[in-house]
N, CA, C and O of each residue as an XYZ file, in Angstrom:
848
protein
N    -110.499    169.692    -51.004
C    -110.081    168.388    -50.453
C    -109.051    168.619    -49.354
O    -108.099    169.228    -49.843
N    -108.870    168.366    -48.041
C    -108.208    168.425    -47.066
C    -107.741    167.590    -46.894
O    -108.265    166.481    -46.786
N    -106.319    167.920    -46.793
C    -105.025    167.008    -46.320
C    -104.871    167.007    -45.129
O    -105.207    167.770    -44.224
N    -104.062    165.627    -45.215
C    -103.624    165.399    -43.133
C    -102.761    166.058    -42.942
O    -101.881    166.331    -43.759
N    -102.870    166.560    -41.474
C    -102.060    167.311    -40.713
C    -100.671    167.985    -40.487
O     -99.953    167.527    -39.599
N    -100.226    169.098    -41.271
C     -98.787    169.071    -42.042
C     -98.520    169.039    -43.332
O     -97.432    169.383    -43.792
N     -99.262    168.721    -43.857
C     -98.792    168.423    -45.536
C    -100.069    169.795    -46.036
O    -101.126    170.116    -45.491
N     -99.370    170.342    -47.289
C     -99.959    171.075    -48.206
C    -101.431    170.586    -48.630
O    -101.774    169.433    -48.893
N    -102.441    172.095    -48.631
C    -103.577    171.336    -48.947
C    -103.450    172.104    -50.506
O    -103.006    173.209    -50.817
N    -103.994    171.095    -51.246
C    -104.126    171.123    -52.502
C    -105.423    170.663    -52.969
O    -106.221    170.284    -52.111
N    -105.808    170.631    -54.378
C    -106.933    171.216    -54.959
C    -107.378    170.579    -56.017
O    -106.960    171.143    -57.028
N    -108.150    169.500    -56.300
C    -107.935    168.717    -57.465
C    -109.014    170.178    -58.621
O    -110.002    170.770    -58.187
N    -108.430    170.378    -59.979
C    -108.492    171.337    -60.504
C    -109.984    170.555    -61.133
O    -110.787    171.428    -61.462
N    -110.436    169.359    -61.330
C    -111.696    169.102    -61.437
C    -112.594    169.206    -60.649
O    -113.653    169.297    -61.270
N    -112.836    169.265    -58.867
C    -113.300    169.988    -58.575
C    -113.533    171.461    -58.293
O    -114.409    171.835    -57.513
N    -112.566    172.454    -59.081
C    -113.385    173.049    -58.927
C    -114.209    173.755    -60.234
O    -113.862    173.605    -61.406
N    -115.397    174.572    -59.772
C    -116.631    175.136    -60.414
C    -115.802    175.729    -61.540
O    -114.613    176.045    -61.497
N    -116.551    175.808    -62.436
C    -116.479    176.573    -63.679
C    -117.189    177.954    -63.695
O    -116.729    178.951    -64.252
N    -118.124    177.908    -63.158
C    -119.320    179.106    -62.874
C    -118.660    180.211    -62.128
O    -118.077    179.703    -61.170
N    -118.480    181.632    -62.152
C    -117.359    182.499    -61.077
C    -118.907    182.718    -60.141
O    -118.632    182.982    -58.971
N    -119.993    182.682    -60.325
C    -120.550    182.760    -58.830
C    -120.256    181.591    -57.443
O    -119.809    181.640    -56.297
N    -120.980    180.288    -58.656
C    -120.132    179.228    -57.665
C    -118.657    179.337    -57.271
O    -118.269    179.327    -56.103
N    -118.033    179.420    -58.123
C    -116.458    179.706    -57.768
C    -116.574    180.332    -56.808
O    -116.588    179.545    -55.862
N    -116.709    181.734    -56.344
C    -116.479    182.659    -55.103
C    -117.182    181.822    -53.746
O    -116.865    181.992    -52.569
N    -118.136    180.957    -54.232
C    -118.884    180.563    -53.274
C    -117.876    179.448    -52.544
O    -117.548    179.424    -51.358
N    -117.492    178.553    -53.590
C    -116.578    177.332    -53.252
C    -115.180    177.718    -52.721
O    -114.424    177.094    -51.975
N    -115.045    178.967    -53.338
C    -113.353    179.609    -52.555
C    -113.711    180.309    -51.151
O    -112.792    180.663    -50.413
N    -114.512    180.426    -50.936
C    -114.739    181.070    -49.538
C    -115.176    179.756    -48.789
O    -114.638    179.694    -47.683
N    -115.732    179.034    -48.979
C    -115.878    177.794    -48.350
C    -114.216    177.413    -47.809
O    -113.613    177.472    -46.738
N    -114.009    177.141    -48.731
C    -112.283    176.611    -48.676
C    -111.615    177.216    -48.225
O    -110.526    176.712    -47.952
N    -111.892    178.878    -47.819
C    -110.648    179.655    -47.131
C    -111.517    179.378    -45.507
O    -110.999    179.387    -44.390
N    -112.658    179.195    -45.789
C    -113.368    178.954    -44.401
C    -112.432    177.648    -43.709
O    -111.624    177.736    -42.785
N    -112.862    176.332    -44.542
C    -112.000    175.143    -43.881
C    -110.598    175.405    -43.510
O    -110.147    174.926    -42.470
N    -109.755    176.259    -44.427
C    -108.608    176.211    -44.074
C    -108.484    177.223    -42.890
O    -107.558    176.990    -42.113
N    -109.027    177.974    -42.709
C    -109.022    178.903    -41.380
C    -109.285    177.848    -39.963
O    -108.525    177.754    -38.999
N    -110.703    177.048    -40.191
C    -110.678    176.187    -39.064
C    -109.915    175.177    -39.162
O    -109.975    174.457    -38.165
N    -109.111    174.774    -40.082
C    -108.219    173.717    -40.100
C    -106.853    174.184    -39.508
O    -106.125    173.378    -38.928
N    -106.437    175.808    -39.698
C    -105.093    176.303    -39.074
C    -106.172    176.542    -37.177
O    -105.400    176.699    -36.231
N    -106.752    176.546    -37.033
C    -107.685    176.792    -36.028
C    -107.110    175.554    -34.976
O    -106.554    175.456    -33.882
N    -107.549    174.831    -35.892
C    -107.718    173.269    -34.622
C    -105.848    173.128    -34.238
O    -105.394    173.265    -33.102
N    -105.142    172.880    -35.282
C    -103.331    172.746    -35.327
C    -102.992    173.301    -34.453
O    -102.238    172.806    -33.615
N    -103.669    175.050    -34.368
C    -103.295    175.832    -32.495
C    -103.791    175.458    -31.639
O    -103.013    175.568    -30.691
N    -105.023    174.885    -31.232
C    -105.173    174.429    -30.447
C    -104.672    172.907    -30.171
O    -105.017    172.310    -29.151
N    -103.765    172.277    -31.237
C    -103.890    170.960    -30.936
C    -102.029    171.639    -29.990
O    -101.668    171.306    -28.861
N    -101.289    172.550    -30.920
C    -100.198    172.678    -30.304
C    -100.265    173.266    -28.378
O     -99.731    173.028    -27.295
N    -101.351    174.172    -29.029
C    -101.479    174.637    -27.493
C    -101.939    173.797    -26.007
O    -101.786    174.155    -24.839
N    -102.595    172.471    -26.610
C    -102.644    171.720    -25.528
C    -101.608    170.978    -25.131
O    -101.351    170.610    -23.984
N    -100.633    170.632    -26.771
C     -99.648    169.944    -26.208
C     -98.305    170.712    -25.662
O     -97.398    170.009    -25.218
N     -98.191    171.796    -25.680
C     -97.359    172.887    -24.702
C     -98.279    172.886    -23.128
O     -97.740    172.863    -22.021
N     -99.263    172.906    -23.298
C     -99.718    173.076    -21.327
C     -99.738    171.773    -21.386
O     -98.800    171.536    -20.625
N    -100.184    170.573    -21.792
C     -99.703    169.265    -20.740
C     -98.330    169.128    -20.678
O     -98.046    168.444    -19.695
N     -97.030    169.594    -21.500
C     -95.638    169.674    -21.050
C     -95.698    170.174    -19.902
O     -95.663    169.550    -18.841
N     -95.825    171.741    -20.102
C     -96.135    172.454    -19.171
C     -96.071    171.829    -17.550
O     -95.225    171.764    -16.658
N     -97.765    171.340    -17.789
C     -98.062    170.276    -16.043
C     -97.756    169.324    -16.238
O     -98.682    168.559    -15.969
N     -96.784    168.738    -16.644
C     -96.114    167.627    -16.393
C     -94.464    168.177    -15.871
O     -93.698    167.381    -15.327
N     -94.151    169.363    -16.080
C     -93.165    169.414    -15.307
C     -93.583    170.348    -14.172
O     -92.782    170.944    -13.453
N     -94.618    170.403    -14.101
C     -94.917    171.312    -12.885
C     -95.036    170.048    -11.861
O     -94.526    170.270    -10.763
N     -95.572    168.872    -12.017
C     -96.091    167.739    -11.124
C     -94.118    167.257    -10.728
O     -93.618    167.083     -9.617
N     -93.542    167.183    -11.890
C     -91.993    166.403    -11.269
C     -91.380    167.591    -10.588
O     -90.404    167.416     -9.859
N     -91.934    168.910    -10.794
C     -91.213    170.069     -9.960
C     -91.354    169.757     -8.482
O     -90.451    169.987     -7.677
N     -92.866    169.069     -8.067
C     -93.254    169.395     -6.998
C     -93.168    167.464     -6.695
O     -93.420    167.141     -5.535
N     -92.925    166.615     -7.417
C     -92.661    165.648     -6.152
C     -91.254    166.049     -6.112
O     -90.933    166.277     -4.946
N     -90.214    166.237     -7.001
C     -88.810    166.864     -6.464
C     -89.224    167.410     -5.152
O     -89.089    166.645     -4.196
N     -89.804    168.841     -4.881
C     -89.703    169.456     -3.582
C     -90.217    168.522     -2.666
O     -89.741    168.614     -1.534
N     -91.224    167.476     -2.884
C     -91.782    166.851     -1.635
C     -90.494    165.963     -0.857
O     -90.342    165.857      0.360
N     -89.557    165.321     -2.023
C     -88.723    163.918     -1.713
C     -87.562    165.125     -1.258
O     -86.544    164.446     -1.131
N     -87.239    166.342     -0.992
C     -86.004    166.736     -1.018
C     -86.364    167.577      0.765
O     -85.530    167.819      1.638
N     -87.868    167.844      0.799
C     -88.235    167.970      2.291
C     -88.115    167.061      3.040
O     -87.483    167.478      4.011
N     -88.437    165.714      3.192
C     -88.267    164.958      3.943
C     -87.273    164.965      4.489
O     -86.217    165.367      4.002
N     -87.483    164.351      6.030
C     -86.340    164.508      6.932
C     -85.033    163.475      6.573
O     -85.177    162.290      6.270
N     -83.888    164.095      6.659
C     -82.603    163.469      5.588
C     -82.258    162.809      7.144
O     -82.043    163.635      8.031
N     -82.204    161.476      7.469
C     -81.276    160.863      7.982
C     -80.209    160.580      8.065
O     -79.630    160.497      6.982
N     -79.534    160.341      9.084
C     -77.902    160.716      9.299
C     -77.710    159.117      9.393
O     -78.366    158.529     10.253
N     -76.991    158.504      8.695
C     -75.937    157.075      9.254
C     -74.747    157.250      9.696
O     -73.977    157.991      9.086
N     -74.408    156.660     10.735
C     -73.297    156.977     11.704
C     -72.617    155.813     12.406
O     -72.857    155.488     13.569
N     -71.673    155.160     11.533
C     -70.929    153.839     12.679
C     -70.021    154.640     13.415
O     -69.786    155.848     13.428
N     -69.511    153.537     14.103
C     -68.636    153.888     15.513
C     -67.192    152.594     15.323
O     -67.544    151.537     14.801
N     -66.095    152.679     15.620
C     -65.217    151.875     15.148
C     -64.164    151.840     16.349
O     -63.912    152.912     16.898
N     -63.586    150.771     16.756
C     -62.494    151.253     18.071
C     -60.843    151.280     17.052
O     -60.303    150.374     16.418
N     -60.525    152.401     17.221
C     -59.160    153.044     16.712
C     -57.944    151.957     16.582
O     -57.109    152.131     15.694
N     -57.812    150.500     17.728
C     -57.598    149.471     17.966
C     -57.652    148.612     16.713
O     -57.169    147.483     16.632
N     -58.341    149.315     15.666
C     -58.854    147.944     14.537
C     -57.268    147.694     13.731
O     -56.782    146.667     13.256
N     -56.670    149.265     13.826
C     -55.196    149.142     13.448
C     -54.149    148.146     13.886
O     -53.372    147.508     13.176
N     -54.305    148.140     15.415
C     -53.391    147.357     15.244
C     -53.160    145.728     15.640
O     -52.567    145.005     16.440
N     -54.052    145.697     14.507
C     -54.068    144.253     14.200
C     -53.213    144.222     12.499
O     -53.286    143.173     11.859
N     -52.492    145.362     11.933
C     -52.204    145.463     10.670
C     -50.737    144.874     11.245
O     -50.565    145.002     12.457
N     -49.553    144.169     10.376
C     -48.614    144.111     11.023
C     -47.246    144.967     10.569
O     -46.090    144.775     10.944
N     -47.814    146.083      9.538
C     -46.964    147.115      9.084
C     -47.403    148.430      8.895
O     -48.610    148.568      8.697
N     -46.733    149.375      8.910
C     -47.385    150.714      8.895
C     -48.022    150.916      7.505
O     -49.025    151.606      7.324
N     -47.376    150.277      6.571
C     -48.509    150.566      5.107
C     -49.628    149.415      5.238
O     -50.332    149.396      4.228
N     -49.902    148.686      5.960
C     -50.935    147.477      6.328
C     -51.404    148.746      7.011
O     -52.432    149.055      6.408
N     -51.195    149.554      7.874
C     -52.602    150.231      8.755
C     -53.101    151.371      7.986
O     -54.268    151.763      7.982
N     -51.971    151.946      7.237
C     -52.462    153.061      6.189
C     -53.791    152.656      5.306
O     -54.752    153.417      5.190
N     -53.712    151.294      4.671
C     -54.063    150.850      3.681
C     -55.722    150.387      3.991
O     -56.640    150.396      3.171
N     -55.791    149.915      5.695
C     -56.263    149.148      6.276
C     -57.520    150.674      6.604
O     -58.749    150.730      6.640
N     -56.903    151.258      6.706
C     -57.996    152.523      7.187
C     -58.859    153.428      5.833
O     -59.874    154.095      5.632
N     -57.552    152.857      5.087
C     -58.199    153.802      3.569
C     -59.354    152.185      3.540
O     -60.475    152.411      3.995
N     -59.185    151.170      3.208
C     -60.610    150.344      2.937
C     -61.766    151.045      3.745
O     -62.641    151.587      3.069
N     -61.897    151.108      5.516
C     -62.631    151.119      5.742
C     -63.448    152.516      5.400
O     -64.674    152.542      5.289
N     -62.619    153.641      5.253
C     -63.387    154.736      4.410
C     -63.819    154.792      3.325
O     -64.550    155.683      2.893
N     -63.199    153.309      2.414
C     -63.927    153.050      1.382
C     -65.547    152.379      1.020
O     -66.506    152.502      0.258
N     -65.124    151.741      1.973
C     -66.704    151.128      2.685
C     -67.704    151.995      3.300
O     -68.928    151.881      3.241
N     -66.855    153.071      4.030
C     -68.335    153.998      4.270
C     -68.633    154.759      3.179
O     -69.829    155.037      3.272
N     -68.276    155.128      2.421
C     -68.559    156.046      1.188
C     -69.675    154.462     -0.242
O     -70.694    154.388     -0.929
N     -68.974    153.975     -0.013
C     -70.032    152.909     -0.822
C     -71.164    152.507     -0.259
O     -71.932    151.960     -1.050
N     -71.662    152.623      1.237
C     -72.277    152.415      2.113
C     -73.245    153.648      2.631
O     -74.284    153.569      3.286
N     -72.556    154.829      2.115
C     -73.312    155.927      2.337
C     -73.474    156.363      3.766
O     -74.522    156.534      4.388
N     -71.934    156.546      4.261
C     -72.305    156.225      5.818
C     -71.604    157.666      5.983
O     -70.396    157.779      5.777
N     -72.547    158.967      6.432
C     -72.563    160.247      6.870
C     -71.129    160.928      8.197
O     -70.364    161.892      8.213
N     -71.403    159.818      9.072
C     -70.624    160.177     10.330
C     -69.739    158.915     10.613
O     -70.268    157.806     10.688
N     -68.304    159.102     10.780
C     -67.490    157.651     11.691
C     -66.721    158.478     12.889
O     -66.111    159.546     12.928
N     -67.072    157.390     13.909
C     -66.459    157.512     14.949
C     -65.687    157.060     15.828
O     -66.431    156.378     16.534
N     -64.694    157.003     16.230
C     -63.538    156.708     16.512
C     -63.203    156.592     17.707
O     -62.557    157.521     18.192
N     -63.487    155.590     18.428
C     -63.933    155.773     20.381
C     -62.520    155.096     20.804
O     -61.940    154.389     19.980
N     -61.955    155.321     22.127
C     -60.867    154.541     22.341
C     -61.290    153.428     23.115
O     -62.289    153.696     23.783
N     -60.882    152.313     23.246
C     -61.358    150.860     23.921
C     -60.692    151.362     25.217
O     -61.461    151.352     26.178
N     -59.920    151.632     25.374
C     -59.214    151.760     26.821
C     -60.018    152.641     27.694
O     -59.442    152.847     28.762
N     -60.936    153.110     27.605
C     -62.076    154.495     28.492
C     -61.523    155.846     28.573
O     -61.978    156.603     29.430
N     -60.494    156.287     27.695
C     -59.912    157.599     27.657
C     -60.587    158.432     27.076
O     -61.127    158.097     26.022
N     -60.787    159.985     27.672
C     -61.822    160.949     27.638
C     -61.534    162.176     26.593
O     -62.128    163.143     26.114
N     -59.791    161.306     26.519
C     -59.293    162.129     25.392
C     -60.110    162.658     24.042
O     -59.657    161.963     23.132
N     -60.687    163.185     23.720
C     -61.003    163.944     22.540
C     -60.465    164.541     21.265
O     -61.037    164.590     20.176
N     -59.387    164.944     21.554
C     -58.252    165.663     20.037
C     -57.967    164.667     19.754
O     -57.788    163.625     20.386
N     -57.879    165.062     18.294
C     -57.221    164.063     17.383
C     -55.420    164.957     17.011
O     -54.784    164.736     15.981
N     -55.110    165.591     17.753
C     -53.442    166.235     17.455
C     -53.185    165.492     18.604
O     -53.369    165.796     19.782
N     -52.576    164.123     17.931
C     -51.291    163.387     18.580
C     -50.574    163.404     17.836
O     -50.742    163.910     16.726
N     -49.423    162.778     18.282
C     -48.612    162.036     17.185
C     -48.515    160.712     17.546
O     -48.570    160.329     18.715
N     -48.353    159.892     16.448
C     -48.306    158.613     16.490
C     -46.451    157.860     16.774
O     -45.473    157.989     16.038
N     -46.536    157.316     17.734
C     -45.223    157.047     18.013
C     -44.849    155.359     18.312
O     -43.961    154.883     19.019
N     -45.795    154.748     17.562
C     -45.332    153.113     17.333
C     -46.839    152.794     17.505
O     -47.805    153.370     18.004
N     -46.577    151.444     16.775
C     -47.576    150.285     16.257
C     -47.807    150.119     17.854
O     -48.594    150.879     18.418
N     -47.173    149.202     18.515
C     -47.853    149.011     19.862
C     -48.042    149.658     21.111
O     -47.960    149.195     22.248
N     -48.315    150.833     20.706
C     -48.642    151.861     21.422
C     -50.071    152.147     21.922
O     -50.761    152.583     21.000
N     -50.697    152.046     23.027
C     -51.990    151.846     23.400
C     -52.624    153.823     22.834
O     -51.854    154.772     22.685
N     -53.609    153.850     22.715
C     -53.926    154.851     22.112
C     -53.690    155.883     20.942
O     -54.450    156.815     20.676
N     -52.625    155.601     20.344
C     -52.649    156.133     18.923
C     -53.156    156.035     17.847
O     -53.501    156.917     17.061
N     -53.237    154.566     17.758
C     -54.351    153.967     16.440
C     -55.457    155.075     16.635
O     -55.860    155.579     15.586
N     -55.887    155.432     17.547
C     -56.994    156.509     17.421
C     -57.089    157.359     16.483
O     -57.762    157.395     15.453
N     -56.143    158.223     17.071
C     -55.270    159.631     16.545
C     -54.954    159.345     14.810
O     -55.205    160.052     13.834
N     -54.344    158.091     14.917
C     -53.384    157.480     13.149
C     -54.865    157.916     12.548
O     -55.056    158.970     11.942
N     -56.467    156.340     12.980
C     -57.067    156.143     12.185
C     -57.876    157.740     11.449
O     -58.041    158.257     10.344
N     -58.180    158.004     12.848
C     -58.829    159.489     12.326
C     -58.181    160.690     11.133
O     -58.851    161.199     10.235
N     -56.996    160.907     11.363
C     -55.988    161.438     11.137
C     -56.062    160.957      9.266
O     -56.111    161.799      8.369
N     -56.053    159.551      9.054
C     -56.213    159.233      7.739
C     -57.821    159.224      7.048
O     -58.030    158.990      5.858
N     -58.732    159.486      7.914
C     -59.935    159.303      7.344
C     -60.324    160.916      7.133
O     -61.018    161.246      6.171
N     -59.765    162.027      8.223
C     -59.771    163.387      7.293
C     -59.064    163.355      6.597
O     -59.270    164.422      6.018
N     -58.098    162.812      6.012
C     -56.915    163.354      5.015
C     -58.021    162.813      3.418
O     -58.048    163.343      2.307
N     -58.816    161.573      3.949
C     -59.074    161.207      2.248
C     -60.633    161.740      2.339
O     -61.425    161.588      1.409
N     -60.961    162.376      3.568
C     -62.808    163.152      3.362
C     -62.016    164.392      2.592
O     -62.623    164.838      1.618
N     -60.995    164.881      2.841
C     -60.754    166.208      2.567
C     -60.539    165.948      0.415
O     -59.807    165.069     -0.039
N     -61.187    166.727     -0.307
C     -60.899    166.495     -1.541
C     -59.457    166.757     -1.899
O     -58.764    167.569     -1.287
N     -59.069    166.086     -2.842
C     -57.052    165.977     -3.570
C     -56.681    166.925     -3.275
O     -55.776    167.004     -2.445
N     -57.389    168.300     -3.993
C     -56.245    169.561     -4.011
C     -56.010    170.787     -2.949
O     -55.554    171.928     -3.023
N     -56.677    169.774     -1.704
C     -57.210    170.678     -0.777
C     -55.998    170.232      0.454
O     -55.736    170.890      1.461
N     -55.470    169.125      0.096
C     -55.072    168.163      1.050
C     -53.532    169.121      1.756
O     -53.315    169.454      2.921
N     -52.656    169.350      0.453
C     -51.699    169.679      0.873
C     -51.473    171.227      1.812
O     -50.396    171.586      2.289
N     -53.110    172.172      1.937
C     -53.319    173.127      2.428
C     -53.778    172.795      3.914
O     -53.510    173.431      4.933
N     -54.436    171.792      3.799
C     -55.162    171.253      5.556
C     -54.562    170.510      6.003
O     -54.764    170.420      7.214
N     -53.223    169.281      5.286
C     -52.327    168.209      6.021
C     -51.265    168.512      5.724
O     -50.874    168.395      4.563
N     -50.239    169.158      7.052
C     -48.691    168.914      6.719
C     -48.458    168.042      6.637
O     -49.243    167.116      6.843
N     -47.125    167.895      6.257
C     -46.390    166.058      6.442
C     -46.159    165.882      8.362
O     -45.765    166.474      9.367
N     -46.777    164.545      7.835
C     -46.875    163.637      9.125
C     -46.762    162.570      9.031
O     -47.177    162.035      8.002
N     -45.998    161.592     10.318
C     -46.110    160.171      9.897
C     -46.743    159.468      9.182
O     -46.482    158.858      8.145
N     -48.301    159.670     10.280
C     -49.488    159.115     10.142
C     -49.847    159.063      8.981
O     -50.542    158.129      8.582
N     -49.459    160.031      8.211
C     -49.593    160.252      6.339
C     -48.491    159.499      5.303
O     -48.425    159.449      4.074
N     -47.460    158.804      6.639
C     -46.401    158.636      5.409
C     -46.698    158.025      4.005
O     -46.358    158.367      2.873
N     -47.452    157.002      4.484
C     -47.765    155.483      3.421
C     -48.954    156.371      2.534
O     -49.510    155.767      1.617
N     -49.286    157.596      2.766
C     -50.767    158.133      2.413
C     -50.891    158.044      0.460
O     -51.914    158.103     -0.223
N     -49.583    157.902      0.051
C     -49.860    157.116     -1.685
C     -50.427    155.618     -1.905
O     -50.653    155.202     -3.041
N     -50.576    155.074     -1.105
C     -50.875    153.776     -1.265
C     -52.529    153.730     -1.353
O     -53.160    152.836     -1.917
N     -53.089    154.852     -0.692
C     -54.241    155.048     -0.514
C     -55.172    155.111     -1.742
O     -54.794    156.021     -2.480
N     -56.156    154.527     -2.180
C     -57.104    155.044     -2.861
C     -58.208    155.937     -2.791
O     -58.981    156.125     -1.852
N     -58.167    156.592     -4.198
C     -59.388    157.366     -3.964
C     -60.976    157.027     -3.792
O     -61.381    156.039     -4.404
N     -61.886    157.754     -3.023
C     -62.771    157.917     -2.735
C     -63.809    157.998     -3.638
O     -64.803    157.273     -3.673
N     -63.522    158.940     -4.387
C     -64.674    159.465     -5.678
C     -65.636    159.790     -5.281
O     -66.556    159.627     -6.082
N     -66.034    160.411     -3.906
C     -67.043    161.207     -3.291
C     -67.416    162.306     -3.844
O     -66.599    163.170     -4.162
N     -68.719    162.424     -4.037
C     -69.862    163.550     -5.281
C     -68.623    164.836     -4.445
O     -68.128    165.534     -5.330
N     -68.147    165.184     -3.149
C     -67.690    166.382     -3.261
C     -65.927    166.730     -3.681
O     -65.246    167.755     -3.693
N     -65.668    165.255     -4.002
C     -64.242    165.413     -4.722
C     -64.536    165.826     -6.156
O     -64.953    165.179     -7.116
N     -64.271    166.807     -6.043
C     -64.613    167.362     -7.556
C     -63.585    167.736     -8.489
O     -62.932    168.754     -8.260
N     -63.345    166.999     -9.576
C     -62.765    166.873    -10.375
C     -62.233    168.609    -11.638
O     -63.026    169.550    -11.613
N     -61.067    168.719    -12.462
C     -60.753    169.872    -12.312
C     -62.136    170.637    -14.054
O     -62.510    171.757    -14.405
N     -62.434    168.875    -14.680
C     -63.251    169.377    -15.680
C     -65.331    168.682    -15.412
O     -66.283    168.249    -16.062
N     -64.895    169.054    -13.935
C     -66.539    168.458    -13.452
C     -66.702    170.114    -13.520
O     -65.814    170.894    -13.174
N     -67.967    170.487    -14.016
C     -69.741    170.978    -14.268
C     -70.283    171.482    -12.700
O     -71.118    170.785    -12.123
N     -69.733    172.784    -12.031
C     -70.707    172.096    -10.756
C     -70.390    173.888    -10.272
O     -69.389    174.599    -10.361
N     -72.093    174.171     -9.633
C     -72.482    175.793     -9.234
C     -71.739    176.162     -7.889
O     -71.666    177.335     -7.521
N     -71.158    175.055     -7.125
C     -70.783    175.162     -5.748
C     -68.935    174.523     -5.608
O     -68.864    173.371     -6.036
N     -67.759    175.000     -5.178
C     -66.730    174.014     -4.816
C     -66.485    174.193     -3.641
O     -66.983    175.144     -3.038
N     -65.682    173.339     -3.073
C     -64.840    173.378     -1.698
C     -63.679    174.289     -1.837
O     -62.906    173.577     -2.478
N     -63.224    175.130     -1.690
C     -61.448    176.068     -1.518
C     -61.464    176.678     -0.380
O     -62.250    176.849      0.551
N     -60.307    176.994     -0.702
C     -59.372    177.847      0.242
C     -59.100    179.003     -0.182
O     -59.449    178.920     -1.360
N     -58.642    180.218      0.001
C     -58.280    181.107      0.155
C     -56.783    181.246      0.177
O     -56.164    181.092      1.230
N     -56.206    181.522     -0.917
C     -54.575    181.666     -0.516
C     -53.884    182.943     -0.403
O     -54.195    184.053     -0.835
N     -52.997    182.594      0.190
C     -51.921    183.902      0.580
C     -51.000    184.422     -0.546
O     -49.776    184.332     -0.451
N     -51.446    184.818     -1.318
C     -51.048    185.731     -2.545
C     -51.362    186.776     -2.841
O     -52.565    187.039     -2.810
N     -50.663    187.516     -3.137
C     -50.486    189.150     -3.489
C     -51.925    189.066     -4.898
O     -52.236    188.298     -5.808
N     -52.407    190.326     -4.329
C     -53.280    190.834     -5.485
C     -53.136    192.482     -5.530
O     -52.453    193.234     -4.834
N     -54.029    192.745     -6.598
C     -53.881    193.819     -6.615
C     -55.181    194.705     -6.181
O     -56.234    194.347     -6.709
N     -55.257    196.044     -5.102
C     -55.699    196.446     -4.593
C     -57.149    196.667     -4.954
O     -57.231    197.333     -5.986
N     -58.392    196.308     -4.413
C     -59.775    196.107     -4.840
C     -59.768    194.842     -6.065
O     -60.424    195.044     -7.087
N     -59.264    193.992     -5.959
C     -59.073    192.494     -6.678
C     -59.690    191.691     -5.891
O     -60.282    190.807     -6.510
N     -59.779    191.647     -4.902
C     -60.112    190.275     -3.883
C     -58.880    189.473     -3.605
O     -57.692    189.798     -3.619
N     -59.607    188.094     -3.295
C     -58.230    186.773     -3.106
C     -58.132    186.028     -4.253
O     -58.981    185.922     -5.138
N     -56.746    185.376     -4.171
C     -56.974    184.151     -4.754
C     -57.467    183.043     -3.709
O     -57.179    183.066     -2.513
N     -58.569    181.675     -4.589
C     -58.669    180.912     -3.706
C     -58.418    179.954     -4.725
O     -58.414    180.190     -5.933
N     -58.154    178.576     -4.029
C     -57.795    176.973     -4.952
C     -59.238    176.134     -4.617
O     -59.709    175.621     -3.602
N     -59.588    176.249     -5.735
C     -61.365    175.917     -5.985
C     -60.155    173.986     -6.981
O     -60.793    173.008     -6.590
N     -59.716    173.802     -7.308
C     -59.589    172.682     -7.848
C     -59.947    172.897     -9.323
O     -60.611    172.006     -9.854
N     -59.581    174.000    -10.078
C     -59.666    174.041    -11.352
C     -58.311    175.123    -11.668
O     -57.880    176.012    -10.933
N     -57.705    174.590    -13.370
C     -56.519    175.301    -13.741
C     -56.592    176.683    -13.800
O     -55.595    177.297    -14.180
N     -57.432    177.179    -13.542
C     -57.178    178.867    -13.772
C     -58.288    179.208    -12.529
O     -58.532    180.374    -12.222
């Protein structure tokens, strides 16, 4: 008598023969079924390991299709001017951290920072030397939108103190996938390289944003 799939096969002791010819006959029968019965279970496992199988072979390969496609760049443009319409220096600090907040919720790749006045100027190393000063808002806005692209523990290695930074606590964070946190999971970080003594065939130290 054959049981379903998993469970013990067992034997009701009235069927079987009394006779030991029949007997051998009926036990070889029965080691027969149970042979094709462990028979079919491998093949039932083995099909259901290869359709796993091609089913992650199919999400392997639309992954590669959606990760070829050509990645588009979004890119606004902003006049440096938007500052000073703030009427305090923590109003323009504050005023520039929103709008980098908006491109990061917005998913916006590139900002650019043009001067309204037609100046061909290019660097962003000014210094900022008053609110109504024609061309600095440039210099300020930019100046605060690398300070918060740059991740937390990176900041005090790439920004000295500067005006333009004074109000820079008021600022909120970003939470951009590459601000990476000191107990985030992740094969790649942003660091630096620091100027500390090691010992000879050691390498560097660098500040990857984790305690050790």
């Amino acid at each position: 008598m054959q049981q379903d799939r998993g469970e013990k096969r067992n034997y009701d002791k009235a069927d079987m023969p009394q006779n030991p010819k029949e007997w051998k006959k009926w036990k070889k029968e029965k080691k027969a079924e149970t042979r094709k019965w462990k028979e079919q279970r491998l093949i039932q496992k083995l099909e259901k390991v290869q359709a796993q199988k091609q089913e992650e072979e199919e999400n392997s390969k639309k992954v590669q299709q959606e990760t070829s496609k050509v990645q588009q760049t979004l890119s606004i443009a902003l006049p440096g001017s938007i500052l000073d319409n703030a009427q305090s220096p923590e109003l323009r600090t504050y005023l520039a951290g929103q709008i980098a907040r908006a491109a990061v919720i917005f998913n916006v790749n590139e900002i650019i920072i043009f001067d309204e006045t037609g100046s061909l100027d290019r660097s962003v190393e000014g210094d900022y030397q008053g609110v109504g000063k024609k061309g600095h808002a440039n210099v300020q806005m930019a100046r605060i939108l690398q300070y918060l692209e740059c991740p937390q523990y990176l900041r005090k290695s790439f920004f000295p103190q500067h005006k333009d930074l004074q109000y820079a606590g008021i600022l909120n964070p970003l939470d951009s996938p590459h601000h990476m946190r000191a107990d985030d999971n992740c094969q790649y970080r942003e660091g630096v390289v620091l100027d500390k003594p090691v010992k000879t065939g050691k390498g560097s130290f660098a500040n990857v944003g984790l305690l050790k």
